[in-house]
Amino acid sequence: MIDQNLKDQIIYQVKEQVLLIMGACITLISTPIVLTVMGSNALTWLDQKLSSTKEPLSKRIGEFVNCKTQKTFEKLVQIKEDYYFVNWIILTGVIVPLFFIIAAYHSYCCEFSILLWVAYHSFRLGPNQIFASYIFALAHKEGHMSGLIYKNNLLGNILGNVYNWYIGIFYGLVPQSTYYGHCLNHHKYDNRQDDLISCSDRERDSMLNYLRYIPRFSGYSTNTTTIIQFYKEKHYDMVLKIIYGTLYWIGIILVFGQIFGWKFSIGYIVYPMIETNFIFSGFAWGWHAFIDPEDPENEFINSVTIVDGEFNDLNEGYHVVHHQYPGLHWSKNKELFEKHKDEYYKGNQATMFNSIESYQLFLLIVTKRYDIMAQKMAFRLELNTEQRKELLKTRLRTITWGPYTNTVQKRHKDI
């Protein structure tokens, strides 16, 4: 007879290897990202070359358009800082779909073109991926604001979920994933065991562990595990809404596949989901990579705060504030960070980094570049470099659930 503990260990190891293979396969499928990011970077170069100043041309155009439309669009929104939501709707809800239609027509009349595919996705991402970055931030905020962005009820009904149900389709967002998977699940469990995208059951400073994590995030981004989780929790009405959103997305794939061909449907609708899934699995891994073994409930440590990042779209870098006040308007994030700064620096020794971006932090974590992370640290400044590196290692290797648990954490977040 095999000892039960040994049997469980064998099953777990087999599962780990299966997850590793699945993660590697998803990564392999995601490799076209290299082409689209290269195209986006080419636009970045062109954007700067076409500008007569140090500022990129796209930024100058954006600032000009915002300036000219601000007074008009402020009248449409509940909070005046949201006025430029409308400009982004015009750019990504009209211009990007027009490019999409051109590509669809070409596929229908001629054939699927790799060059056109690269050109479309490069434009969709924008120079330095700024278009995609803002769309994800806007969809995120839209999910938390529950359609309460606009003053007029009719306008709110039409545009209240435009990023998650329309524009998001072009950027790989499956409808309902943001509201149910992110707002209602992730913020409820906050990287604990029942969080669909929890990464606290394995050491985060490992590329292999990240690959094992990708299938979990894929289940979330496709609504698969969200449906299962909400069914287990007996939220049957929510399950039906999530299924509806998922079928809506699948229906779009099938319709475009039948009319314009499956290469087009996969290349222009399925691919953005693969792209978004791969990129955001890395972001999720980095945002919640650090846990203090002596204080695993500490939300100042469990979420990363990025200070002075070059791209801080809608104050997304203040991730602790966002988890403390998920329904708070994005314009208040920095204000609350400044208000509680003493708690970050003194009492709680928050996980903070200077002058770094989310994707850079992720890469430093999985490649074990503790030296660079130690240089970027904005906390425990009294420690020398070696002490900082050890602190980072400890926080990255604290595990709160699963077979390798090495510290105790409450299963549910106190709300």
PDB file of N, CA and C in Angstrom, residues 295-392:
ATOM      1  N   ASP A 295       3.670  39.138   8.937  1.00  0.00           N
ATOM      2  CA  ASP A 295       2.436  39.929   8.904  1.00  0.00           C
ATOM      3  C   ASP A 295       1.741  39.720   7.560  1.00  0.00           C
ATOM      4  N   PRO A 296       1.268  38.480   7.295  1.00  0.00           N
ATOM      5  CA  PRO A 296       0.717  38.154   5.974  1.00  0.00           C
ATOM      6  C   PRO A 296      -0.589  38.867   5.634  1.00  0.00           C
ATOM      7  N   GLU A 297      -1.222  39.519   6.621  1.00  0.00           N
ATOM      8  CA  GLU A 297      -2.459  40.254   6.351  1.00  0.00           C
ATOM      9  C   GLU A 297      -2.189  41.696   5.937  1.00  0.00           C
ATOM     10  N   ASN A 298      -0.947  42.112   5.955  1.00  0.00           N
ATOM     11  CA  ASN A 298      -0.593  43.516   5.755  1.00  0.00           C
ATOM     12  C   ASN A 298      -0.814  43.942   4.305  1.00  0.00           C
ATOM     13  N   GLU A 299      -1.866  44.720   4.067  1.00  0.00           N
ATOM     14  CA  GLU A 299      -2.206  45.116   2.704  1.00  0.00           C
ATOM     15  C   GLU A 299      -1.239  46.140   2.127  1.00  0.00           C
ATOM     16  N   PHE A 300      -0.478  46.827   2.988  1.00  0.00           N
ATOM     17  CA  PHE A 300       0.530  47.761   2.492  1.00  0.00           C
ATOM     18  C   PHE A 300       1.693  47.012   1.839  1.00  0.00           C
ATOM     19  N   ILE A 301       1.890  45.781   2.276  1.00  0.00           N
ATOM     20  CA  ILE A 301       2.969  44.949   1.735  1.00  0.00           C
ATOM     21  C   ILE A 301       2.466  44.055   0.603  1.00  0.00           C
ATOM     22  N   ASN A 302       1.244  43.545   0.739  1.00  0.00           N
ATOM     23  CA  ASN A 302       0.724  42.553  -0.202  1.00  0.00           C
ATOM     24  C   ASN A 302       0.443  43.098  -1.598  1.00  0.00           C
ATOM     25  N   SER A 303       0.280  44.398  -1.720  1.00  0.00           N
ATOM     26  CA  SER A 303       0.116  45.033  -3.033  1.00  0.00           C
ATOM     27  C   SER A 303       1.272  45.998  -3.258  1.00  0.00           C
ATOM     28  N   VAL A 304       1.714  46.088  -4.491  1.00  0.00           N
ATOM     29  CA  VAL A 304       2.854  46.945  -4.829  1.00  0.00           C
ATOM     30  C   VAL A 304       2.392  48.381  -5.069  1.00  0.00           C
ATOM     31  N   THR A 305       3.191  49.324  -4.604  1.00  0.00           N
ATOM     32  CA  THR A 305       2.996  50.738  -4.927  1.00  0.00           C
ATOM     33  C   THR A 305       4.187  51.203  -5.757  1.00  0.00           C
ATOM     34  N   ILE A 306       3.907  51.786  -6.905  1.00  0.00           N
ATOM     35  CA  ILE A 306       4.970  52.301  -7.771  1.00  0.00           C
ATOM     36  C   ILE A 306       4.941  53.824  -7.722  1.00  0.00           C
ATOM     37  N   VAL A 307       6.038  54.401  -7.263  1.00  0.00           N
ATOM     38  CA  VAL A 307       6.149  55.848  -7.120  1.00  0.00           C
ATOM     39  C   VAL A 307       6.952  56.398  -8.301  1.00  0.00           C
ATOM     40  N   ASP A 308       6.451  57.434  -8.917  1.00  0.00           N
ATOM     41  CA  ASP A 308       7.157  58.112 -10.014  1.00  0.00           C
ATOM     42  C   ASP A 308       7.393  57.208 -11.220  1.00  0.00           C
ATOM     43  N   GLY A 309       6.439  56.337 -11.517  1.00  0.00           N
ATOM     44  CA  GLY A 309       6.536  55.549 -12.739  1.00  0.00           C
ATOM     45  C   GLY A 309       6.257  56.428 -13.946  1.00  0.00           C
ATOM     46  N   GLU A 310       6.888  56.120 -15.071  1.00  0.00           N
ATOM     47  CA  GLU A 310       6.714  56.960 -16.262  1.00  0.00           C
ATOM     48  C   GLU A 310       5.288  56.887 -16.785  1.00  0.00           C
ATOM     49  N   PHE A 311       4.698  55.677 -16.746  1.00  0.00           N
ATOM     50  CA  PHE A 311       3.331  55.494 -17.214  1.00  0.00           C
ATOM     51  C   PHE A 311       2.464  55.091 -16.027  1.00  0.00           C
ATOM     52  N   ASN A 312       1.772  56.063 -15.463  1.00  0.00           N
ATOM     53  CA  ASN A 312       0.905  55.807 -14.311  1.00  0.00           C
ATOM     54  C   ASN A 312      -0.531  56.091 -14.730  1.00  0.00           C
ATOM     55  N   ASP A 313      -1.021  55.313 -15.698  1.00  0.00           N
ATOM     56  CA  ASP A 313      -2.335  55.552 -16.283  1.00  0.00           C
ATOM     57  C   ASP A 313      -3.428  55.506 -15.222  1.00  0.00           C
ATOM     58  N   LEU A 314      -4.157  56.596 -15.096  1.00  0.00           N
ATOM     59  CA  LEU A 314      -5.259  56.708 -14.149  1.00  0.00           C
ATOM     60  C   LEU A 314      -4.839  56.288 -12.740  1.00  0.00           C
ATOM     61  N   ASN A 315      -3.612  56.632 -12.373  1.00  0.00           N
ATOM     62  CA  ASN A 315      -3.074  56.373 -11.030  1.00  0.00           C
ATOM     63  C   ASN A 315      -3.097  54.894 -10.646  1.00  0.00           C
ATOM     64  N   GLU A 316      -2.897  54.012 -11.640  1.00  0.00           N
ATOM     65  CA  GLU A 316      -2.894  52.573 -11.375  1.00  0.00           C
ATOM     66  C   GLU A 316      -1.717  52.146 -10.498  1.00  0.00           C
ATOM     67  N   GLY A 317      -0.671  52.962 -10.443  1.00  0.00           N
ATOM     68  CA  GLY A 317       0.499  52.599  -9.646  1.00  0.00           C
ATOM     69  C   GLY A 317       0.242  52.566  -8.151  1.00  0.00           C
ATOM     70  N   TYR A 318      -0.813  53.252  -7.706  1.00  0.00           N
ATOM     71  CA  TYR A 318      -1.144  53.257  -6.271  1.00  0.00           C
ATOM     72  C   TYR A 318      -2.052  52.064  -5.964  1.00  0.00           C
ATOM     73  N   HIS A 319      -1.478  50.880  -6.088  1.00  0.00           N
ATOM     74  CA  HIS A 319      -2.275  49.657  -6.026  1.00  0.00           C
ATOM     75  C   HIS A 319      -2.794  49.370  -4.618  1.00  0.00           C
ATOM     76  N   VAL A 320      -2.061  49.795  -3.611  1.00  0.00           N
ATOM     77  CA  VAL A 320      -2.532  49.615  -2.232  1.00  0.00           C
ATOM     78  C   VAL A 320      -3.801  50.425  -2.009  1.00  0.00           C
ATOM     79  N   VAL A 321      -3.775  51.683  -2.424  1.00  0.00           N
ATOM     80  CA  VAL A 321      -4.955  52.540  -2.286  1.00  0.00           C
ATOM     81  C   VAL A 321      -6.138  51.909  -3.008  1.00  0.00           C
ATOM     82  N   HIS A 322      -5.884  51.368  -4.195  1.00  0.00           N
ATOM     83  CA  HIS A 322      -6.966  50.758  -4.968  1.00  0.00           C
ATOM     84  C   HIS A 322      -7.578  49.579  -4.225  1.00  0.00           C
ATOM     85  N   HIS A 323      -6.764  48.783  -3.556  1.00  0.00           N
ATOM     86  CA  HIS A 323      -7.307  47.639  -2.822  1.00  0.00           C
ATOM     87  C   HIS A 323      -7.970  48.062  -1.516  1.00  0.00           C
ATOM     88  N   GLN A 324      -7.519  49.147  -0.933  1.00  0.00           N
ATOM     89  CA  GLN A 324      -8.165  49.653   0.274  1.00  0.00           C
ATOM     90  C   GLN A 324      -9.513  50.298  -0.044  1.00  0.00           C
ATOM     91  N   TYR A 325      -9.557  50.993  -1.175  1.00  0.00           N
ATOM     92  CA  TYR A 325     -10.771  51.718  -1.577  1.00  0.00           C
ATOM     93  C   TYR A 325     -11.090  51.395  -3.044  1.00  0.00           C
ATOM     94  N   PRO A 326     -11.545  50.178  -3.336  1.00  0.00           N
ATOM     95  CA  PRO A 326     -11.731  49.764  -4.730  1.00  0.00           C
ATOM     96  C   PRO A 326     -12.757  50.588  -5.501  1.00  0.00           C
ATOM     97  N   GLY A 327     -13.712  51.185  -4.796  1.00  0.00           N
ATOM     98  CA  GLY A 327     -14.727  51.987  -5.473  1.00  0.00           C
ATOM     99  C   GLY A 327     -14.379  53.452  -5.570  1.00  0.00           C
ATOM    100  N   LEU A 328     -13.214  53.822  -5.047  1.00  0.00           N
ATOM    101  CA  LEU A 328     -12.786  55.219  -5.045  1.00  0.00           C
ATOM    102  C   LEU A 328     -12.457  55.690  -6.455  1.00  0.00           C
ATOM    103  N   HIS A 329     -12.787  56.945  -6.733  1.00  0.00           N
ATOM    104  CA  HIS A 329     -12.458  57.482  -8.054  1.00  0.00           C
ATOM    105  C   HIS A 329     -10.949  57.575  -8.204  1.00  0.00           C
ATOM    106  N   TRP A 330     -10.465  57.254  -9.383  1.00  0.00           N
ATOM    107  CA  TRP A 330      -9.020  57.169  -9.629  1.00  0.00           C
ATOM    108  C   TRP A 330      -8.291  58.474  -9.330  1.00  0.00           C
ATOM    109  N   SER A 331      -8.957  59.603  -9.459  1.00  0.00           N
ATOM    110  CA  SER A 331      -8.297  60.894  -9.251  1.00  0.00           C
ATOM    111  C   SER A 331      -7.924  61.135  -7.792  1.00  0.00           C
ATOM    112  N   LYS A 332      -8.470  60.322  -6.872  1.00  0.00           N
ATOM    113  CA  LYS A 332      -8.210  60.496  -5.441  1.00  0.00           C
ATOM    114  C   LYS A 332      -7.079  59.601  -4.933  1.00  0.00           C
ATOM    115  N   ASN A 333      -6.572  58.716  -5.797  1.00  0.00           N
ATOM    116  CA  ASN A 333      -5.568  57.747  -5.348  1.00  0.00           C
ATOM    117  C   ASN A 333      -4.313  58.400  -4.780  1.00  0.00           C
ATOM    118  N   LYS A 334      -3.749  59.345  -5.510  1.00  0.00           N
ATOM    119  CA  LYS A 334      -2.516  59.987  -5.050  1.00  0.00           C
ATOM    120  C   LYS A 334      -2.756  60.765  -3.765  1.00  0.00           C
ATOM    121  N   GLU A 335      -3.912  61.409  -3.668  1.00  0.00           N
ATOM    122  CA  GLU A 335      -4.254  62.183  -2.470  1.00  0.00           C
ATOM    123  C   GLU A 335      -4.265  61.291  -1.231  1.00  0.00           C
ATOM    124  N   LEU A 336      -4.860  60.096  -1.355  1.00  0.00           N
ATOM    125  CA  LEU A 336      -4.904  59.177  -0.214  1.00  0.00           C
ATOM    126  C   LEU A 336      -3.539  58.569   0.070  1.00  0.00           C
ATOM    127  N   PHE A 337      -2.757  58.358  -0.978  1.00  0.00           N
ATOM    128  CA  PHE A 337      -1.386  57.891  -0.765  1.00  0.00           C
ATOM    129  C   PHE A 337      -0.607  58.911   0.054  1.00  0.00           C
ATOM    130  N   GLU A 338      -0.703  60.174  -0.305  1.00  0.00           N
ATOM    131  CA  GLU A 338       0.002  61.231   0.421  1.00  0.00           C
ATOM    132  C   GLU A 338      -0.519  61.338   1.853  1.00  0.00           C
ATOM    133  N   LYS A 339      -1.813  61.167   2.022  1.00  0.00           N
ATOM    134  CA  LYS A 339      -2.420  61.279   3.347  1.00  0.00           C
ATOM    135  C   LYS A 339      -1.899  60.210   4.298  1.00  0.00           C
ATOM    136  N   HIS A 340      -1.697  58.997   3.792  1.00  0.00           N
ATOM    137  CA  HIS A 340      -1.271  57.871   4.633  1.00  0.00           C
ATOM    138  C   HIS A 340       0.197  57.503   4.414  1.00  0.00           C
ATOM    139  N   LYS A 341       0.974  58.429   3.888  1.00  0.00           N
ATOM    140  CA  LYS A 341       2.360  58.124   3.533  1.00  0.00           C
ATOM    141  C   LYS A 341       3.169  57.626   4.724  1.00  0.00           C
ATOM    142  N   ASP A 342       2.911  58.154   5.903  1.00  0.00           N
ATOM    143  CA  ASP A 342       3.650  57.717   7.093  1.00  0.00           C
ATOM    144  C   ASP A 342       3.452  56.233   7.356  1.00  0.00           C
ATOM    145  N   GLU A 343       2.242  55.726   7.085  1.00  0.00           N
ATOM    146  CA  GLU A 343       1.972  54.302   7.282  1.00  0.00           C
ATOM    147  C   GLU A 343       2.757  53.462   6.285  1.00  0.00           C
ATOM    148  N   TYR A 344       2.952  53.980   5.104  1.00  0.00           N
ATOM    149  CA  TYR A 344       3.727  53.272   4.085  1.00  0.00           C
ATOM    150  C   TYR A 344       5.196  53.178   4.498  1.00  0.00           C
ATOM    151  N   TYR A 345       5.751  54.297   4.919  1.00  0.00           N
ATOM    152  CA  TYR A 345       7.197  54.370   5.156  1.00  0.00           C
ATOM    153  C   TYR A 345       7.607  53.872   6.539  1.00  0.00           C
ATOM    154  N   LYS A 346       6.795  54.146   7.540  1.00  0.00           N
ATOM    155  CA  LYS A 346       7.223  53.845   8.906  1.00  0.00           C
ATOM    156  C   LYS A 346       6.538  52.597   9.465  1.00  0.00           C
ATOM    157  N   GLY A 347       5.247  52.672   9.642  1.00  0.00           N
ATOM    158  CA  GLY A 347       4.556  51.597  10.340  1.00  0.00           C
ATOM    159  C   GLY A 347       4.508  50.283   9.595  1.00  0.00           C
ATOM    160  N   ASN A 348       4.170  50.326   8.316  1.00  0.00           N
ATOM    161  CA  ASN A 348       3.899  49.088   7.593  1.00  0.00           C
ATOM    162  C   ASN A 348       5.001  48.656   6.626  1.00  0.00           C
ATOM    163  N   GLN A 349       5.970  49.540   6.400  1.00  0.00           N
ATOM    164  CA  GLN A 349       7.071  49.211   5.488  1.00  0.00           C
ATOM    165  C   GLN A 349       6.538  48.636   4.180  1.00  0.00           C
ATOM    166  N   ALA A 350       5.697  49.429   3.550  1.00  0.00           N
ATOM    167  CA  ALA A 350       5.009  48.996   2.336  1.00  0.00           C
ATOM    168  C   ALA A 350       5.976  48.603   1.223  1.00  0.00           C
ATOM    169  N   THR A 351       5.496  47.739   0.337  1.00  0.00           N
ATOM    170  CA  THR A 351       6.279  47.335  -0.828  1.00  0.00           C
ATOM    171  C   THR A 351       6.182  48.441  -1.873  1.00  0.00           C
ATOM    172  N   MET A 352       7.212  49.278  -1.937  1.00  0.00           N
ATOM    173  CA  MET A 352       7.214  50.424  -2.855  1.00  0.00           C
ATOM    174  C   MET A 352       8.499  50.448  -3.672  1.00  0.00           C
ATOM    175  N   PHE A 353       8.344  50.856  -4.926  1.00  0.00           N
ATOM    176  CA  PHE A 353       9.493  50.968  -5.817  1.00  0.00           C
ATOM    177  C   PHE A 353       9.448  52.301  -6.550  1.00  0.00           C
ATOM    178  N   ASN A 354      10.625  52.841  -6.816  1.00  0.00           N
ATOM    179  CA  ASN A 354      10.761  54.106  -7.534  1.00  0.00           C
ATOM    180  C   ASN A 354      11.074  53.879  -9.007  1.00  0.00           C
ATOM    181  N   SER A 355      10.503  54.710  -9.868  1.00  0.00           N
ATOM    182  CA  SER A 355      10.900  54.796 -11.284  1.00  0.00           C
ATOM    183  C   SER A 355      11.007  53.429 -11.952  1.00  0.00           C
ATOM    184  N   ILE A 356       9.922  52.692 -11.924  1.00  0.00           N
ATOM    185  CA  ILE A 356       9.880  51.374 -12.549  1.00  0.00           C
ATOM    186  C   ILE A 356       8.467  51.153 -13.070  1.00  0.00           C
ATOM    187  N   GLU A 357       8.321  50.306 -14.072  1.00  0.00           N
ATOM    188  CA  GLU A 357       7.006  49.996 -14.611  1.00  0.00           C
ATOM    189  C   GLU A 357       6.604  48.585 -14.195  1.00  0.00           C
ATOM    190  N   SER A 358       5.309  48.295 -14.261  1.00  0.00           N
ATOM    191  CA  SER A 358       4.792  47.005 -13.797  1.00  0.00           C
ATOM    192  C   SER A 358       5.448  45.834 -14.515  1.00  0.00           C
ATOM    193  N   TYR A 359       5.582  45.937 -15.847  1.00  0.00           N
ATOM    194  CA  TYR A 359       6.161  44.823 -16.598  1.00  0.00           C
ATOM    195  C   TYR A 359       7.642  44.648 -16.281  1.00  0.00           C
ATOM    196  N   GLN A 360       8.329  45.771 -15.991  1.00  0.00           N
ATOM    197  CA  GLN A 360       9.741  45.687 -15.618  1.00  0.00           C
ATOM    198  C   GLN A 360       9.896  44.983 -14.274  1.00  0.00           C
ATOM    199  N   LEU A 361       9.019  45.314 -13.336  1.00  0.00           N
ATOM    200  CA  LEU A 361       9.069  44.669 -12.026  1.00  0.00           C
ATOM    201  C   LEU A 361       8.833  43.170 -12.158  1.00  0.00           C
ATOM    202  N   PHE A 362       7.861  42.785 -12.972  1.00  0.00           N
ATOM    203  CA  PHE A 362       7.596  41.365 -13.204  1.00  0.00           C
ATOM    204  C   PHE A 362       8.840  40.651 -13.727  1.00  0.00           C
ATOM    205  N   LEU A 363       9.489  41.235 -14.726  1.00  0.00           N
ATOM    206  CA  LEU A 363      10.683  40.616 -15.310  1.00  0.00           C
ATOM    207  C   LEU A 363      11.809  40.502 -14.293  1.00  0.00           C
ATOM    208  N   LEU A 364      11.977  41.515 -13.458  1.00  0.00           N
ATOM    209  CA  LEU A 364      13.016  41.473 -12.427  1.00  0.00           C
ATOM    210  C   LEU A 364      12.729  40.377 -11.410  1.00  0.00           C
ATOM    211  N   ILE A 365      11.451  40.168 -11.108  1.00  0.00           N
ATOM    212  CA  ILE A 365      11.069  39.149 -10.125  1.00  0.00           C
ATOM    213  C   ILE A 365      11.378  37.750 -10.642  1.00  0.00           C
ATOM    214  N   VAL A 366      10.898  37.423 -11.844  1.00  0.00           N
ATOM    215  CA  VAL A 366      11.050  36.049 -12.340  1.00  0.00           C
ATOM    216  C   VAL A 366      12.474  35.737 -12.784  1.00  0.00           C
ATOM    217  N   THR A 367      13.285  36.765 -13.012  1.00  0.00           N
ATOM    218  CA  THR A 367      14.693  36.541 -13.364  1.00  0.00           C
ATOM    219  C   THR A 367      15.619  36.717 -12.160  1.00  0.00           C
ATOM    220  N   LYS A 368      15.013  36.887 -10.983  1.00  0.00           N
ATOM    221  CA  LYS A 368      15.756  36.962  -9.717  1.00  0.00           C
ATOM    222  C   LYS A 368      16.762  38.115  -9.687  1.00  0.00           C
ATOM    223  N   ARG A 369      16.413  39.243 -10.256  1.00  0.00           N
ATOM    224  CA  ARG A 369      17.312  40.399 -10.245  1.00  0.00           C
ATOM    225  C   ARG A 369      17.073  41.221  -8.973  1.00  0.00           C
ATOM    226  N   TYR A 370      17.435  40.609  -7.851  1.00  0.00           N
ATOM    227  CA  TYR A 370      17.243  41.267  -6.553  1.00  0.00           C
ATOM    228  C   TYR A 370      18.095  42.530  -6.445  1.00  0.00           C
ATOM    229  N   ASP A 371      19.235  42.545  -7.132  1.00  0.00           N
ATOM    230  CA  ASP A 371      20.122  43.706  -7.051  1.00  0.00           C
ATOM    231  C   ASP A 371      19.462  44.962  -7.610  1.00  0.00           C
ATOM    232  N   ILE A 372      18.796  44.816  -8.766  1.00  0.00           N
ATOM    233  CA  ILE A 372      18.129  45.977  -9.363  1.00  0.00           C
ATOM    234  C   ILE A 372      16.905  46.369  -8.541  1.00  0.00           C
ATOM    235  N   MET A 373      16.149  45.362  -8.080  1.00  0.00           N
ATOM    236  CA  MET A 373      14.984  45.668  -7.247  1.00  0.00           C
ATOM    237  C   MET A 373      15.403  46.378  -5.969  1.00  0.00           C
ATOM    238  N   ALA A 374      16.534  45.965  -5.396  1.00  0.00           N
ATOM    239  CA  ALA A 374      17.033  46.605  -4.175  1.00  0.00           C
ATOM    240  C   ALA A 374      17.358  48.074  -4.420  1.00  0.00           C
ATOM    241  N   GLN A 375      17.891  48.370  -5.607  1.00  0.00           N
ATOM    242  CA  GLN A 375      18.197  49.762  -5.960  1.00  0.00           C
ATOM    243  C   GLN A 375      16.929  50.589  -6.133  1.00  0.00           C
ATOM    244  N   LYS A 376      15.863  49.947  -6.597  1.00  0.00           N
ATOM    245  CA  LYS A 376      14.608  50.650  -6.867  1.00  0.00           C
ATOM    246  C   LYS A 376      13.699  50.741  -5.640  1.00  0.00           C
ATOM    247  N   MET A 377      14.063  50.064  -4.562  1.00  0.00           N
ATOM    248  CA  MET A 377      13.216  50.062  -3.371  1.00  0.00           C
ATOM    249  C   MET A 377      13.024  51.463  -2.816  1.00  0.00           C
ATOM    250  N   ALA A 378      11.782  51.759  -2.399  1.00  0.00           N
ATOM    251  CA  ALA A 378      11.483  53.052  -1.774  1.00  0.00           C
ATOM    252  C   ALA A 378      11.070  52.852  -0.318  1.00  0.00           C
ATOM    253  N   PHE A 379      11.484  51.718   0.264  1.00  0.00           N
ATOM    254  CA  PHE A 379      11.174  51.436   1.666  1.00  0.00           C
ATOM    255  C   PHE A 379      12.382  50.759   2.313  1.00  0.00           C
ATOM    256  N   ARG A 380      12.409  50.743   3.636  1.00  0.00           N
ATOM    257  CA  ARG A 380      13.537  50.183   4.392  1.00  0.00           C
ATOM    258  C   ARG A 380      14.863  50.742   3.875  1.00  0.00           C
ATOM    259  N   LEU A 381      14.903  52.050   3.745  1.00  0.00           N
ATOM    260  CA  LEU A 381      16.082  52.709   3.185  1.00  0.00           C
ATOM    261  C   LEU A 381      17.298  52.619   4.093  1.00  0.00           C
ATOM    262  N   GLU A 382      17.071  52.261   5.365  1.00  0.00           N
ATOM    263  CA  GLU A 382      18.202  52.154   6.290  1.00  0.00           C
ATOM    264  C   GLU A 382      19.009  50.874   6.071  1.00  0.00           C
ATOM    265  N   LEU A 383      18.462  49.925   5.303  1.00  0.00           N
ATOM    266  CA  LEU A 383      19.152  48.661   5.054  1.00  0.00           C
ATOM    267  C   LEU A 383      20.196  48.824   3.952  1.00  0.00           C
ATOM    268  N   ASN A 384      21.265  48.032   4.040  1.00  0.00           N
ATOM    269  CA  ASN A 384      22.235  48.024   2.947  1.00  0.00           C
ATOM    270  C   ASN A 384      21.715  47.123   1.821  1.00  0.00           C
ATOM    271  N   THR A 385      22.446  47.066   0.735  1.00  0.00           N
ATOM    272  CA  THR A 385      21.973  46.347  -0.451  1.00  0.00           C
ATOM    273  C   THR A 385      21.716  44.872  -0.175  1.00  0.00           C
ATOM    274  N   GLU A 386      22.634  44.210   0.521  1.00  0.00           N
ATOM    275  CA  GLU A 386      22.465  42.784   0.807  1.00  0.00           C
ATOM    276  C   GLU A 386      21.255  42.526   1.693  1.00  0.00           C
ATOM    277  N   GLN A 387      21.040  43.391   2.664  1.00  0.00           N
ATOM    278  CA  GLN A 387      19.880  43.242   3.548  1.00  0.00           C
ATOM    279  C   GLN A 387      18.577  43.448   2.774  1.00  0.00           C
ATOM    280  N   ARG A 388      18.583  44.384   1.863  1.00  0.00           N
ATOM    281  CA  ARG A 388      17.395  44.616   1.038  1.00  0.00           C
ATOM    282  C   ARG A 388      17.097  43.399   0.158  1.00  0.00           C
ATOM    283  N   LYS A 389      18.145  42.831  -0.414  1.00  0.00           N
ATOM    284  CA  LYS A 389      17.968  41.657  -1.265  1.00  0.00           C
ATOM    285  C   LYS A 389      17.377  40.497  -0.475  1.00  0.00           C
ATOM    286  N   GLU A 390      17.851  40.299   0.735  1.00  0.00           N
ATOM    287  CA  GLU A 390      17.322  39.222   1.576  1.00  0.00           C
ATOM    288  C   GLU A 390      15.866  39.470   1.945  1.00  0.00           C
ATOM    289  N   LEU A 391      15.530  40.729   2.207  1.00  0.00           N
ATOM    290  CA  LEU A 391      14.143  41.075   2.522  1.00  0.00           C
ATOM    291  C   LEU A 391      13.233  40.775   1.334  1.00  0.00           C
ATOM    292  N   LEU A 392      13.679  41.142   0.142  1.00  0.00           N
ATOM    293  CA  LEU A 392      12.901  40.873  -1.064  1.00  0.00           C
ATOM    294  C   LEU A 392      12.715  39.375  -1.278  1.00  0.00           C
TER     295      LEU A 392
END
